[in-house]
Amino acid sequence: MDPITAYGLASAIITFIDFGTKVTIRIKELSEAGDFPEIFRDIKSRLPLIIDIIKHTQSGTSHLSPEAQAAYTEVVRQSFKQVCQLNEILKKVTISKGESLLKKTVKAGMSIMEEGRVQRIAAGLKDNVQLLTSLNLTTEERERPTLRRWPTEPLPSYNDAVGVFLLPFSRDERFVGRNDALHSIASVFKSQTRVAIAGIGGVGKSQVVIEYAYRFRESNPTAHVLWVYGGNIARFYQGYKRIAQSLEIPGWDDPEESILDLVSSWLSSTTMPYLLIIDNADNIEHWWPGKYKSGGTLDDPSKNLSKFLPDRLNSNSNVLITTRDNRVASRLAKATKPIVLQPMSKEEAKLLFLSKLEDDVLQADSTEIYRLLEELDHLPLAVSQAGAFIRENSVSIAEYTSALHGEEAEEFLDEELDDDRRDEESVNSVFRTWRLSFSQIKQQKPRAADLLSLLAMLDRQSIPRSLLKMPEVTTSLTVLQSFNLVTTRAGSQSYQLHRLVQRFVQHALQRDDSRQKWQDTALACVSKDYPTVTGVAEWPVCDALAPHVHVLTGYEYTTIESRLDLAHLLCWSGDFDVDRGMYLQALKRAEGSLRIFRELVPEDDERLASATWLYGRLRYYQAQSATDLTDAAEILRKALSISKYPTWNFAETAFELAHLYYDICDEAACLEMGKASFECWEKLEGLNSSRTLDNMHDYALELAMFGHEDEGIAHWQEIIERCPDSDASENTKIVFTYRSRAGIVEFQGDAAMAEVLYANLIGLCRRLYAPEHVHVFDYRLSHAEQVMRQGRLDEATRLSEAILASCESTSEWRISTSCLQMMAECYRLRASYDKEQPYRQKTLELHEKNLGRDHKETFDADEALADCYLNSGKPSVAMELYRKVMAWRKVKLGQTHADTIRAMECLGVSHTCQGHHREAEEAYCEALAQQSQVNIRLVTSLCISLEAQAKWESLETWSRQVCERDDITQSTLHRSLITALEQQGKTQQALEARAQLLSLDTSDLANPQGGRPSPIIPPVRDNRRFGRMVHPRTWSS
């Protein structure tokens, strides 16, 4: 706390005298003992002098003018602060008797490092002595006659040749960049006499102004260059006092004269050219106190500094102002737009950084340098600070960069930079600079400080205005923008912080033990703003909040309320992650949400149902085996049992279960859940709700895919009838109508009309969603399939290849699988089996990866690959795959399932092609035994194997069983019967069979040239859409 605030002026004087005297005695003792550090030599003489002057003022300062009293109070404050700093430095550098050589060496090094700091304190003490002397404080001084200049004394040397140069800083010989800013200052001065430079603390405003002042002096040697520190009232007074004294303005040494009025009047009326610099005019309360709660009034001459800037300047006189506050800049520059100084460019920052390093560090890797500069936001003070720290502490650039992300960041960025071109009142570290701004904001607008605390807990970029639900948010944002702590793009409704500003605020809140409070507040803002339905319409909102969700979910929370907010946010942001295809992140968030809700809410709570649904859904999407699918189904059933009916949770959980049951080929369960989902939406939102119609479409497709085409078509027709009265948008109604009509004609076998409808859907959905949206891919595949079914195989192949090339970004792996299956089917229909084979293998790999080895669709892919091998003349390879498929289907689907029987038949064909007729006979007989009706193709293949084995009796039995039926006209089987009879010597029966064959109006399709026929490969099952069903919704579009 400030000593004046803590003790009052009188007590502060006593405290200062007591403490200062102790430090003086300590310095004297060290000097006499011979252990006196050289850097304290100036202090030794100046500190006793200032103590003596202040001691003589204890009788009172009531005789002083208000502005002089304010200056005096500031001197006491500064002096107290300087003495405290001296005491701290003495402890660091004083060498005691008996200390080791190592400690002595370290303290000697510290003495060198602190030399610049001590020199600044000594200069400050010198200024304070001069100011106290000029105030004529003591009774003796007031009673002395006013000194007059005798004619023999030389006049000041500024008259004609050279102007007074009162800039207290040397020129930076290594000044880099900033040409645009310097040119802007010169350009603006051509049209106005006051120019203000604004910018965030540490951006280099003072350094630019110092460089401009030296350039101004070079081009205007007869003009005065005057400098005033505008950071507080006393220093402003001190600056004006120095101007009056240096220019010998008439009345400058008259104690009854107001220095501020005197100098202001002279500056406003003189015809001499000058440049007046007001540096660090940061505190708006010093310039217009009555408007900003300082306790002063607009007429208080000691506190209203805006009155004392020259108003009527001649054309050769200019006022240049630096400030962190855009409001001060705009008003002091007469409502003209200030020059806002931005951080350095990438190359400028690199040049500045390298100028601060030792020669052996200059060869550092440019990548490391640029990475550090990016972390520092190219802010000059931070860059200079980093360079000095690296030079003085011998740390590497990589180590410094890494430390900025750790607990040492505050220590690094709080370290004072030794820079004699910064005012001794100005702090020389980034964090300390902003601490002053933060304190001013807290005093002027506490709500703005609260808002900055909230912003610091979010991602620093693109913070939506809609999130900032706090009182006085508009005026608070104005204050933060005025200090350049928060920025926004023109016309944008989002804000951002500098990277280092965010770190500073976070460290400040940590120090004040209030960080947890603002983490909780930020979480509550985002959690309450996050959509609980993440359809297409909500995607822009979710996208905007995504970086803030990422930041907030990384914090730790302790209260029940905040943990429930976290669980809510994890759940619904995880749902959005699913839409973005970020399944692993979504699964992690779902697990976190479920864990919290299980701990904090009752078992029948709908929030627990939502989290369980999301977790089960993601376990389903990430399933790698039949066991994984079973586990996912159990979790989803648990969510369904928690969900009340009818609720959103129930409808969505039933929807996911329907798809899961479809994937494991559980027809009854799939249709039950599909119907339950759309009926739940119907109960919730009515017959014509967009969600009801969307879920009805899924149910219709499930019916059709399981072979209930008529029922599916009936539902599609109902959707078309309901669409006009639906609450869906017009675009969504069109999608529903086209999609339903396409489903109807597709399953009615009208491929040409289905092609047209799917083409329309593709064009519409590209505009509604995006070209890479999974719906677009799905409709493109359906369109390509209709082209293939019309025999345009080359075109269908090209369409599939184009889809495969562009669908890598989609998370719906079935799209890629369907593309591969489509191309494989096109090559199969062309009998290009060598080209078909790689697509079948890739399809199998995708099924194994996403569904696991023990899944029906994986074994279907095995069978398709085996068919390819068999067709391409590789029956031995095909045989092993058929055997594996048949074994799995016997267990999972049963002996009598059509797919199991096909595997048995194909296994027999592969044996036949290899001449394994006995094994083929066994396979065919096993397949025939599972069927209630005679399969002519299967009997034909069996007869081929029997004939090859010369099993004439069995051949006669099987062939006669078919040939004696009136509805069968299969010439191959009649020939087998004739052969069997002839080989057994049944000549008469053979002649009768031959006569019967001649009476048949048939052709020998199996063997037109005669000779032994080949077995027929069973036809491929007509699998519409290759079993593809996708999950994304449409109703939010």
Coordinates of C-alpha atoms in Angstrom, one line a residue, residues 38-216:
E38 CA 31.0 2.1 -5.7
I39 CA 27.5 2.4 -7.2
F40 CA 26.3 4.1 -4.0
R41 CA 28.7 7.0 -4.1
D42 CA 26.1 9.6 -5.5
I43 CA 23.5 8.3 -3.0
K44 CA 25.8 8.9 -0.1
S45 CA 25.6 12.7 -0.6
R46 CA 22.1 13.1 -2.0
L47 CA 20.1 11.1 0.5
P48 CA 21.1 13.1 3.6
L49 CA 20.3 16.3 1.7
I50 CA 16.7 15.3 0.9
I51 CA 16.1 14.0 4.4
D52 CA 17.3 17.3 5.8
I53 CA 15.0 19.3 3.5
I54 CA 11.9 17.2 4.3
K55 CA 12.8 17.4 8.0
H56 CA 12.5 21.2 7.9
T57 CA 9.0 21.0 6.4
Q58 CA 7.4 19.2 9.4
S59 CA 6.1 22.5 10.6
G60 CA 3.6 22.4 7.7
T61 CA 2.9 23.1 4.1
S62 CA -0.2 25.2 4.3
H63 CA 1.4 28.2 2.7
L64 CA 1.9 26.3 -0.6
S65 CA -0.5 26.6 -3.5
P66 CA -2.7 23.5 -4.2
E67 CA -0.5 22.4 -7.1
A68 CA 2.7 22.9 -5.0
Q69 CA 1.2 20.8 -2.2
A70 CA 0.4 18.0 -4.6
A71 CA 3.9 18.1 -5.9
Y72 CA 5.3 18.0 -2.4
T73 CA 3.2 15.0 -1.5
E74 CA 4.4 13.2 -4.6
V75 CA 8.0 13.9 -3.7
V76 CA 7.6 12.4 -0.3
R77 CA 5.9 9.3 -1.9
Q78 CA 8.7 8.9 -4.4
S79 CA 11.5 9.4 -1.9
F80 CA 10.0 6.8 0.4
K81 CA 9.8 4.4 -2.5
Q82 CA 13.4 5.1 -3.5
V83 CA 14.7 4.5 0.0
C84 CA 12.9 1.2 0.2
Q85 CA 14.5 0.1 -3.1
L86 CA 17.9 1.2 -1.9
N87 CA 17.6 -0.9 1.3
E88 CA 16.6 -3.9 -0.8
I89 CA 19.6 -3.4 -3.1
L90 CA 22.0 -3.0 -0.2
K91 CA 21.0 -6.4 1.2
K92 CA 21.7 -8.0 -2.2
V93 CA 25.1 -6.5 -2.8
T94 CA 26.7 -5.9 0.6
I95 CA 29.6 -8.3 1.3
S96 CA 29.8 -9.4 4.9
K97 CA 32.8 -10.6 6.7
G98 CA 33.4 -14.3 6.7
E99 CA 31.4 -14.9 3.5
S100 CA 32.7 -17.5 1.1
L101 CA 34.5 -16.6 -2.1
L102 CA 31.5 -17.9 -4.1
K103 CA 29.1 -15.6 -2.3
K104 CA 31.4 -12.6 -2.7
T105 CA 31.6 -13.3 -6.4
V106 CA 27.8 -13.6 -6.7
K107 CA 27.3 -10.3 -4.8
A108 CA 29.9 -8.6 -7.0
G109 CA 28.0 -9.7 -10.0
M110 CA 24.7 -8.5 -8.5
S111 CA 26.4 -5.1 -7.9
I112 CA 27.1 -4.8 -11.6
M113 CA 23.6 -5.9 -12.6
E114 CA 22.0 -3.3 -10.2
E115 CA 24.2 -0.4 -11.2
G116 CA 21.7 1.0 -13.7
R117 CA 18.8 0.7 -11.2
V118 CA 20.9 2.6 -8.6
Q119 CA 21.8 5.3 -11.1
R120 CA 18.1 5.9 -11.8
I121 CA 17.4 6.2 -8.1
A122 CA 20.2 8.6 -7.7
A123 CA 18.9 10.7 -10.6
G124 CA 15.4 10.6 -9.1
L125 CA 16.8 11.8 -5.7
K126 CA 18.6 14.6 -7.5
D127 CA 15.3 15.7 -9.2
N128 CA 13.5 15.6 -5.9
V129 CA 16.1 17.8 -4.3
Q130 CA 15.8 20.3 -7.1
L131 CA 12.0 20.3 -6.9
L132 CA 11.9 20.7 -3.1
T133 CA 14.4 23.6 -3.4
S134 CA 12.2 25.3 -6.1
L135 CA 9.1 25.1 -3.9
N136 CA 10.7 27.4 -1.3
L137 CA 9.4 25.1 1.5
T138 CA 11.0 26.2 4.7
T139 CA 10.3 29.4 6.7
E140 CA 13.9 30.6 6.1
E141 CA 13.6 30.2 2.4
R142 CA 10.2 32.0 2.3
E143 CA 11.7 35.0 4.2
R144 CA 14.7 35.4 1.9
P145 CA 14.5 38.2 -0.6
T146 CA 13.9 37.1 -4.2
L147 CA 17.1 36.7 -6.1
R148 CA 17.6 38.8 -9.2
R149 CA 19.8 38.3 -12.1
W150 CA 22.5 40.9 -12.5
P151 CA 23.2 42.4 -15.9
T152 CA 26.7 40.9 -15.8
E153 CA 25.3 37.3 -15.7
P154 CA 25.1 35.7 -19.1
L155 CA 21.7 35.1 -20.6
P156 CA 20.6 31.5 -21.4
S157 CA 22.2 30.2 -24.6
Y158 CA 19.0 29.1 -26.3
N159 CA 18.2 32.5 -27.8
D160 CA 19.1 32.3 -31.4
A161 CA 21.3 29.5 -32.4
V162 CA 20.1 26.4 -30.5
G163 CA 16.8 25.6 -28.8
V164 CA 16.5 24.2 -25.3
F165 CA 16.5 20.3 -25.4
L166 CA 14.9 19.0 -22.2
L167 CA 14.5 15.4 -23.2
P168 CA 15.9 13.4 -20.2
F169 CA 16.8 10.3 -22.3
S170 CA 19.7 9.5 -24.5
R171 CA 19.1 8.4 -28.1
D172 CA 18.8 4.7 -28.8
E173 CA 21.6 4.0 -31.2
R174 CA 20.1 0.6 -32.0
F175 CA 16.6 1.8 -32.6
V176 CA 15.0 -0.4 -35.2
G177 CA 11.8 -0.3 -37.4
R178 CA 8.8 1.9 -36.6
N179 CA 9.2 4.0 -39.8
D180 CA 5.5 3.9 -40.5
A181 CA 4.7 5.3 -37.1
L182 CA 7.4 8.0 -37.4
H183 CA 6.1 9.0 -40.8
S184 CA 2.5 9.1 -39.5
I185 CA 3.5 11.5 -36.7
A186 CA 5.2 13.9 -39.2
S187 CA 2.3 13.6 -41.6
V188 CA -0.4 14.4 -39.1
F189 CA 1.5 17.4 -37.8
K190 CA 1.1 18.9 -41.2
S191 CA -2.6 19.4 -40.6
Q192 CA -2.9 19.7 -36.8
T193 CA -0.8 20.9 -33.9
R194 CA -1.7 18.1 -31.4
V195 CA -1.0 14.4 -32.1
A196 CA -1.7 11.5 -29.7
I197 CA -0.1 8.1 -29.8
A198 CA -2.0 5.4 -28.1
G199 CA -1.3 1.7 -27.5
I200 CA -1.1 -1.1 -25.0
G201 CA 1.6 -0.8 -22.3
G202 CA 4.9 -2.0 -23.5
V203 CA 4.2 -1.5 -27.2
G204 CA 7.0 1.2 -27.5
K205 CA 5.2 4.5 -27.5
S206 CA 7.8 6.4 -25.5
Q207 CA 10.6 4.9 -27.6
V208 CA 9.0 6.1 -30.8
V209 CA 8.5 9.5 -29.4
I210 CA 12.1 9.8 -28.2
E211 CA 13.3 8.8 -31.7
Y212 CA 11.0 11.4 -33.2
A213 CA 12.2 14.1 -30.8
Y214 CA 15.8 13.5 -31.9
R215 CA 14.9 13.6 -35.5
F216 CA 12.8 16.8 -34.9

